[in-house]
């Protein structure tokens, strides 16, 4: 597998291509969101009950009535408790478990390109075999680095840009994490403007459905994957 950089297409082409993939797979976008939020909220409510988070939230509400200082002190006290920490770890485990669901769209979009039949099982391809552990290991690594860098805001954004192609590179070319990050960095230097514009559009469109249409967010929430795939196709060409 070789990677090369073709002549730059226009940003409009990348955006149109991303919206094309998204529009042609709306039923899968909806299914993704339903499955994602169903698992996430089920896990959140279960672990919140398991670790007594609802009772702690009631204590926060009471502290808030006493003033900002009392509220902040209560937040610090609750955050330091073992139950709250266990809840945070459990919720993180749920988020990490759900990550491979995103990779199913890469399978679906590639099948569209190859004019192959798309099946429901394609959405769960990220959970197949040992690759599941590879993907969740990467996301766990990505997430912890993001938590550290996000405190500075700028570094958090940089980390998103530096790793935007890591998942498709791992999925399509079986690259290792740091090898994929190296290729990602090279692509970022050559296509910075295109990537920046597309990331901004993807971020806005991803959440605009919730802001304007509420239920429409179930369709726009997974749009990020279509944009990444569209960018990936333009930036990287693959030859056997």
mmCIF file of C-alpha atoms in Angstrom:
data_model
loop_
_atom_site.group_PDB
_atom_site.id
_atom_site.type_symbol
_atom_site.label_atom_id
_atom_site.label_comp_id
_atom_site.label_asym_id
_atom_site.label_seq_id
_atom_site.Cartn_x
_atom_site.Cartn_y
_atom_site.Cartn_z
ATOM 1 C CA UNK A 1 0.000 0.000 0.000
ATOM 2 C CA UNK A 2 1.426 3.355 -1.028
ATOM 3 C CA UNK A 3 0.235 6.800 -0.110
ATOM 4 C CA UNK A 4 0.625 9.824 -2.351
ATOM 5 C CA UNK A 5 -0.812 13.303 -2.576
ATOM 6 C CA UNK A 6 -2.688 14.174 -5.785
ATOM 7 C CA UNK A 7 -3.380 17.625 -7.118
ATOM 8 C CA UNK A 8 -5.517 19.637 -4.781
ATOM 9 C CA UNK A 9 -9.232 19.699 -5.575
ATOM 10 C CA UNK A 10 -11.410 22.574 -4.464
ATOM 11 C CA UNK A 11 -12.911 22.758 -1.004
ATOM 12 C CA UNK A 12 -16.358 22.811 -2.621
ATOM 13 C CA UNK A 13 -15.669 19.367 -4.126
ATOM 14 C CA UNK A 14 -14.722 17.905 -0.731
ATOM 15 C CA UNK A 15 -17.821 19.368 0.908
ATOM 16 C CA UNK A 16 -20.154 18.209 -1.854
ATOM 17 C CA UNK A 17 -18.667 14.744 -1.673
ATOM 18 C CA UNK A 18 -19.126 14.601 2.115
ATOM 19 C CA UNK A 19 -22.759 15.700 1.879
ATOM 20 C CA UNK A 20 -23.307 13.169 -0.898
ATOM 21 C CA UNK A 21 -22.139 10.271 1.290
ATOM 22 C CA UNK A 22 -24.165 11.568 4.214
ATOM 23 C CA UNK A 23 -27.347 12.100 2.180
ATOM 24 C CA UNK A 24 -27.172 8.643 0.603
ATOM 25 C CA UNK A 25 -26.889 6.925 3.978
ATOM 26 C CA UNK A 26 -29.448 8.808 6.072
ATOM 27 C CA UNK A 27 -31.044 5.622 7.380
ATOM 28 C CA UNK A 28 -27.661 4.472 8.669
ATOM 29 C CA UNK A 29 -26.989 7.915 10.147
ATOM 30 C CA UNK A 30 -30.247 7.630 12.076
ATOM 31 C CA UNK A 31 -29.531 4.067 13.194
ATOM 32 C CA UNK A 32 -26.061 5.066 14.358
ATOM 33 C CA UNK A 33 -27.431 7.894 16.504
ATOM 34 C CA UNK A 34 -30.225 5.786 17.985
ATOM 35 C CA UNK A 35 -27.828 2.981 18.909
ATOM 36 C CA UNK A 36 -25.168 5.382 20.192
ATOM 37 C CA UNK A 37 -27.443 7.420 22.444
ATOM 38 C CA UNK A 38 -29.438 4.388 23.592
ATOM 39 C CA UNK A 39 -26.282 2.632 24.791
ATOM 40 C CA UNK A 40 -24.756 5.825 26.188
ATOM 41 C CA UNK A 41 -27.774 6.927 28.225
ATOM 42 C CA UNK A 42 -28.554 3.393 29.361
ATOM 43 C CA UNK A 43 -25.004 3.105 30.648
ATOM 44 C CA UNK A 44 -25.098 6.561 32.206
ATOM 45 C CA UNK A 45 -28.363 5.989 34.078
ATOM 46 C CA UNK A 46 -27.294 2.523 35.197
ATOM 47 C CA UNK A 47 -23.950 3.640 36.591
ATOM 48 C CA UNK A 48 -25.418 6.845 38.032
ATOM 49 C CA UNK A 49 -27.821 4.707 40.058
ATOM 50 C CA UNK A 50 -25.118 2.186 40.875
ATOM 51 C CA UNK A 51 -22.774 4.817 42.332
ATOM 52 C CA UNK A 52 -25.354 7.142 43.897
ATOM 53 C CA UNK A 53 -24.811 10.049 41.510
ATOM 54 C CA UNK A 54 -28.444 11.166 41.659
ATOM 55 C CA UNK A 55 -28.186 11.703 45.410
ATOM 56 C CA UNK A 56 -24.999 13.703 44.893
ATOM 57 C CA UNK A 57 -26.714 15.871 42.297
ATOM 58 C CA UNK A 58 -29.398 16.650 44.857
ATOM 59 C CA UNK A 59 -26.674 17.742 47.272
ATOM 60 C CA UNK A 60 -25.262 20.009 44.560
ATOM 61 C CA UNK A 61 -28.680 21.561 44.011
ATOM 62 C CA UNK A 62 -28.963 22.320 47.720
ATOM 63 C CA UNK A 63 -25.444 23.793 47.801
ATOM 64 C CA UNK A 64 -26.237 25.973 44.787
ATOM 65 C CA UNK A 65 -29.033 27.634 46.762
ATOM 66 C CA UNK A 66 -26.465 28.676 49.378
ATOM 67 C CA UNK A 67 -24.233 30.483 46.880
ATOM 68 C CA UNK A 68 -21.480 30.011 44.356
ATOM 69 C CA UNK A 69 -18.748 29.354 46.892
ATOM 70 C CA UNK A 70 -20.740 26.641 48.653
ATOM 71 C CA UNK A 71 -21.554 25.090 45.286
ATOM 72 C CA UNK A 72 -17.918 24.993 44.140
ATOM 73 C CA UNK A 73 -16.810 23.505 47.452
ATOM 74 C CA UNK A 74 -19.456 20.801 47.114
ATOM 75 C CA UNK A 75 -18.393 20.060 43.531
ATOM 76 C CA UNK A 76 -14.787 19.629 44.668
ATOM 77 C CA UNK A 77 -15.844 17.380 47.547
ATOM 78 C CA UNK A 78 -18.052 15.163 45.363
ATOM 79 C CA UNK A 79 -15.447 14.947 42.596
ATOM 80 C CA UNK A 80 -12.981 13.553 45.101
ATOM 81 C CA UNK A 81 -15.276 10.741 46.238
ATOM 82 C CA UNK A 82 -14.595 7.166 45.136
ATOM 83 C CA UNK A 83 -18.139 6.694 43.837
ATOM 84 C CA UNK A 84 -17.901 9.722 41.552
ATOM 85 C CA UNK A 85 -14.527 8.588 40.218
ATOM 86 C CA UNK A 86 -15.884 5.097 39.585
ATOM 87 C CA UNK A 87 -18.835 6.623 37.751
ATOM 88 C CA UNK A 88 -16.469 8.687 35.584
ATOM 89 C CA UNK A 89 -14.408 5.608 34.707
ATOM 90 C CA UNK A 90 -17.530 3.603 33.913
ATOM 91 C CA UNK A 91 -18.913 6.344 31.650
ATOM 92 C CA UNK A 92 -15.546 6.587 29.900
ATOM 93 C CA UNK A 93 -15.655 2.828 29.299
ATOM 94 C CA UNK A 94 -19.067 3.235 27.641
ATOM 95 C CA UNK A 95 -17.771 6.027 25.378
ATOM 96 C CA UNK A 96 -14.689 4.003 24.431
ATOM 97 C CA UNK A 97 -16.844 0.952 23.696
ATOM 98 C CA UNK A 98 -19.017 3.001 21.325
ATOM 99 C CA UNK A 99 -16.106 4.439 19.321
ATOM 100 C CA UNK A 100 -15.744 1.548 16.804
ATOM 101 C CA UNK A 101 -19.305 2.252 15.699
ATOM 102 C CA UNK A 102 -17.909 5.242 13.777
ATOM 103 C CA UNK A 103 -15.662 3.001 11.699
ATOM 104 C CA UNK A 104 -18.680 1.272 10.231
ATOM 105 C CA UNK A 105 -19.281 4.339 8.085
ATOM 106 C CA UNK A 106 -15.871 3.959 6.445
ATOM 107 C CA UNK A 107 -16.947 0.467 5.395
ATOM 108 C CA UNK A 108 -20.290 1.780 4.148
ATOM 109 C CA UNK A 109 -18.779 4.674 2.170
ATOM 110 C CA UNK A 110 -16.151 2.412 0.609
ATOM 111 C CA UNK A 111 -18.852 -0.018 -0.455
ATOM 112 C CA UNK A 112 -20.699 2.883 -2.056
ATOM 113 C CA UNK A 113 -17.586 3.715 -4.070
ATOM 114 C CA UNK A 114 -17.278 0.081 -5.142
ATOM 115 C CA UNK A 115 -21.017 -0.096 -5.891
ATOM 116 C CA UNK A 116 -21.411 -3.007 -3.504
ATOM 117 C CA UNK A 117 -24.508 -3.795 -1.482
ATOM 118 C CA UNK A 118 -24.609 -2.089 1.912
ATOM 119 C CA UNK A 119 -25.833 -4.157 4.843
ATOM 120 C CA UNK A 120 -26.724 -3.368 8.446
ATOM 121 C CA UNK A 121 -23.773 -5.454 9.611
ATOM 122 C CA UNK A 122 -21.388 -3.000 7.935
ATOM 123 C CA UNK A 123 -22.159 -0.497 10.676
ATOM 124 C CA UNK A 124 -20.621 -2.873 13.232
ATOM 125 C CA UNK A 125 -17.482 -3.816 11.306
ATOM 126 C CA UNK A 126 -15.323 -2.020 13.880
ATOM 127 C CA UNK A 127 -16.299 -4.676 16.424
ATOM 128 C CA UNK A 128 -15.032 -7.601 14.355
ATOM 129 C CA UNK A 129 -12.239 -9.725 15.806
ATOM 130 C CA UNK A 130 -9.087 -8.367 17.375
ATOM 131 C CA UNK A 131 -9.410 -5.093 15.464
ATOM 132 C CA UNK A 132 -11.961 -4.045 18.083
ATOM 133 C CA UNK A 133 -9.221 -3.914 20.719
ATOM 134 C CA UNK A 134 -6.946 -2.011 18.346
ATOM 135 C CA UNK A 135 -9.559 0.675 17.767
ATOM 136 C CA UNK A 136 -10.589 1.107 21.385
ATOM 137 C CA UNK A 137 -6.915 1.227 22.428
ATOM 138 C CA UNK A 138 -6.336 4.035 19.958
ATOM 139 C CA UNK A 139 -9.393 5.967 21.097
ATOM 140 C CA UNK A 140 -8.442 5.559 24.750
ATOM 141 C CA UNK A 141 -4.992 6.946 23.933
ATOM 142 C CA UNK A 142 -6.548 9.754 21.876
ATOM 143 C CA UNK A 143 -9.041 10.628 24.593
ATOM 144 C CA UNK A 144 -6.502 10.915 27.416
ATOM 145 C CA UNK A 145 -4.205 13.091 25.305
ATOM 146 C CA UNK A 146 -7.201 15.226 24.364
ATOM 147 C CA UNK A 147 -8.166 15.683 28.026
ATOM 148 C CA UNK A 148 -4.665 16.924 28.790
ATOM 149 C CA UNK A 149 -4.392 19.224 25.783
ATOM 150 C CA UNK A 150 -7.977 20.518 25.856
ATOM 151 C CA UNK A 151 -7.194 22.472 29.010
ATOM 152 C CA UNK A 152 -5.239 24.887 26.820
ATOM 153 C CA UNK A 153 -7.978 24.870 24.123
ATOM 154 C CA UNK A 154 -5.463 25.554 21.327
ATOM 155 C CA UNK A 155 -3.501 22.350 21.917
ATOM 156 C CA UNK A 156 -6.751 20.410 22.058
ATOM 157 C CA UNK A 157 -7.709 21.718 18.617
ATOM 158 C CA UNK A 158 -4.235 20.924 17.304
ATOM 159 C CA UNK A 159 -4.567 17.348 18.585
ATOM 160 C CA UNK A 160 -7.839 16.937 16.683
ATOM 161 C CA UNK A 161 -6.207 18.152 13.462
ATOM 162 C CA UNK A 162 -3.098 16.015 13.925
ATOM 163 C CA UNK A 163 -5.167 12.843 14.352
ATOM 164 C CA UNK A 164 -8.082 13.394 11.986
ATOM 165 C CA UNK A 165 -6.870 10.731 9.507
ATOM 166 C CA UNK A 166 -5.547 8.192 12.000
ATOM 167 C CA UNK A 167 -8.760 6.132 12.173
ATOM 168 C CA UNK A 168 -9.233 5.721 8.392
ATOM 169 C CA UNK A 169 -5.522 5.016 7.952
ATOM 170 C CA UNK A 170 -5.723 2.293 10.585
ATOM 171 C CA UNK A 171 -8.928 0.939 9.054
ATOM 172 C CA UNK A 172 -7.980 0.949 5.367
ATOM 173 C CA UNK A 173 -4.192 0.536 5.423
ATOM 174 C CA UNK A 174 -3.629 -1.155 8.796
ATOM 175 C CA UNK A 175 -1.178 1.548 9.859
ATOM 176 C CA UNK A 176 0.005 1.706 13.442
ATOM 177 C CA UNK A 177 -0.991 4.681 15.553
ATOM 178 C CA UNK A 178 2.227 6.687 15.410
ATOM 179 C CA UNK A 179 2.846 5.832 11.762
ATOM 180 C CA UNK A 180 -0.639 7.109 10.960
ATOM 181 C CA UNK A 181 -0.047 10.287 12.993
ATOM 182 C CA UNK A 182 3.141 10.925 10.985
ATOM 183 C CA UNK A 183 1.240 10.594 7.702
ATOM 184 C CA UNK A 184 -1.533 12.758 9.134
ATOM 185 C CA UNK A 185 0.956 15.494 10.011
ATOM 186 C CA UNK A 186 2.401 15.480 6.473
ATOM 187 C CA UNK A 187 -1.086 15.735 5.004
ATOM 188 C CA UNK A 188 -1.946 18.577 7.378
ATOM 189 C CA UNK A 189 1.015 20.616 6.151
ATOM 190 C CA UNK A 190 -0.082 20.252 2.531
ATOM 191 C CA UNK A 191 -3.845 20.548 2.978
ATOM 192 C CA UNK A 192 -4.152 22.763 6.040
ATOM 193 C CA UNK A 193 -6.717 25.212 4.632
ATOM 194 C CA UNK A 194 -8.896 22.465 3.162
ATOM 195 C CA UNK A 195 -8.802 20.434 6.374
ATOM 196 C CA UNK A 196 -9.464 23.465 8.585
ATOM 197 C CA UNK A 197 -12.501 24.604 6.590
ATOM 198 C CA UNK A 198 -13.953 21.105 6.389
ATOM 199 C CA UNK A 199 -13.458 20.469 10.113
ATOM 200 C CA UNK A 200 -15.276 23.709 10.970
ATOM 201 C CA UNK A 201 -18.159 22.848 8.624
ATOM 202 C CA UNK A 202 -18.364 19.296 9.999
ATOM 203 C CA UNK A 203 -18.372 20.514 13.603
ATOM 204 C CA UNK A 204 -21.111 23.078 12.974
ATOM 205 C CA UNK A 205 -23.286 20.750 10.915
ATOM 206 C CA UNK A 206 -22.839 17.896 13.390
ATOM 207 C CA UNK A 207 -24.607 19.811 16.162
ATOM 208 C CA UNK A 208 -26.815 22.204 14.201
ATOM 209 C CA UNK A 209 -29.493 19.525 13.923
ATOM 210 C CA UNK A 210 -29.903 19.478 17.707
ATOM 211 C CA UNK A 211 -29.853 23.274 17.961
ATOM 212 C CA UNK A 212 -32.422 23.938 15.241
ATOM 213 C CA UNK A 213 -34.458 20.788 14.755
ATOM 214 C CA UNK A 214 -33.826 18.714 17.899
ATOM 215 C CA UNK A 215 -34.672 15.300 16.418
ATOM 216 C CA UNK A 216 -32.771 16.320 13.294
ATOM 217 C CA UNK A 217 -29.602 15.998 15.327
ATOM 218 C CA UNK A 218 -29.973 12.229 15.089
ATOM 219 C CA UNK A 219 -29.246 12.603 11.379
ATOM 220 C CA UNK A 220 -26.466 15.203 11.614
ATOM 221 C CA UNK A 221 -24.624 13.806 14.649
ATOM 222 C CA UNK A 222 -22.599 11.202 12.623
ATOM 223 C CA UNK A 223 -21.849 13.631 9.750
ATOM 224 C CA UNK A 224 -18.263 13.970 10.998
ATOM 225 C CA UNK A 225 -17.453 10.523 9.571
ATOM 226 C CA UNK A 226 -18.599 11.475 6.072
ATOM 227 C CA UNK A 227 -16.379 14.553 6.135
ATOM 228 C CA UNK A 228 -13.348 12.589 7.321
ATOM 229 C CA UNK A 229 -13.861 9.993 4.588
ATOM 230 C CA UNK A 230 -14.278 12.665 1.925
ATOM 231 C CA UNK A 231 -11.061 14.359 3.044
ATOM 232 C CA UNK A 232 -9.264 11.027 3.273
ATOM 233 C CA UNK A 233 -10.167 10.140 -0.315
ATOM 234 C CA UNK A 234 -8.791 13.426 -1.555
ATOM 235 C CA UNK A 235 -5.632 13.533 0.551
ATOM 236 C CA UNK A 236 -4.665 9.877 0.277
ATOM 237 C CA UNK A 237 -4.891 7.708 -2.812
ATOM 238 C CA UNK A 238 -4.322 4.011 -2.325
ATOM 239 C CA UNK A 239 -2.660 1.596 -4.715
ATOM 240 C CA UNK A 240 -2.073 -2.069 -4.104
#
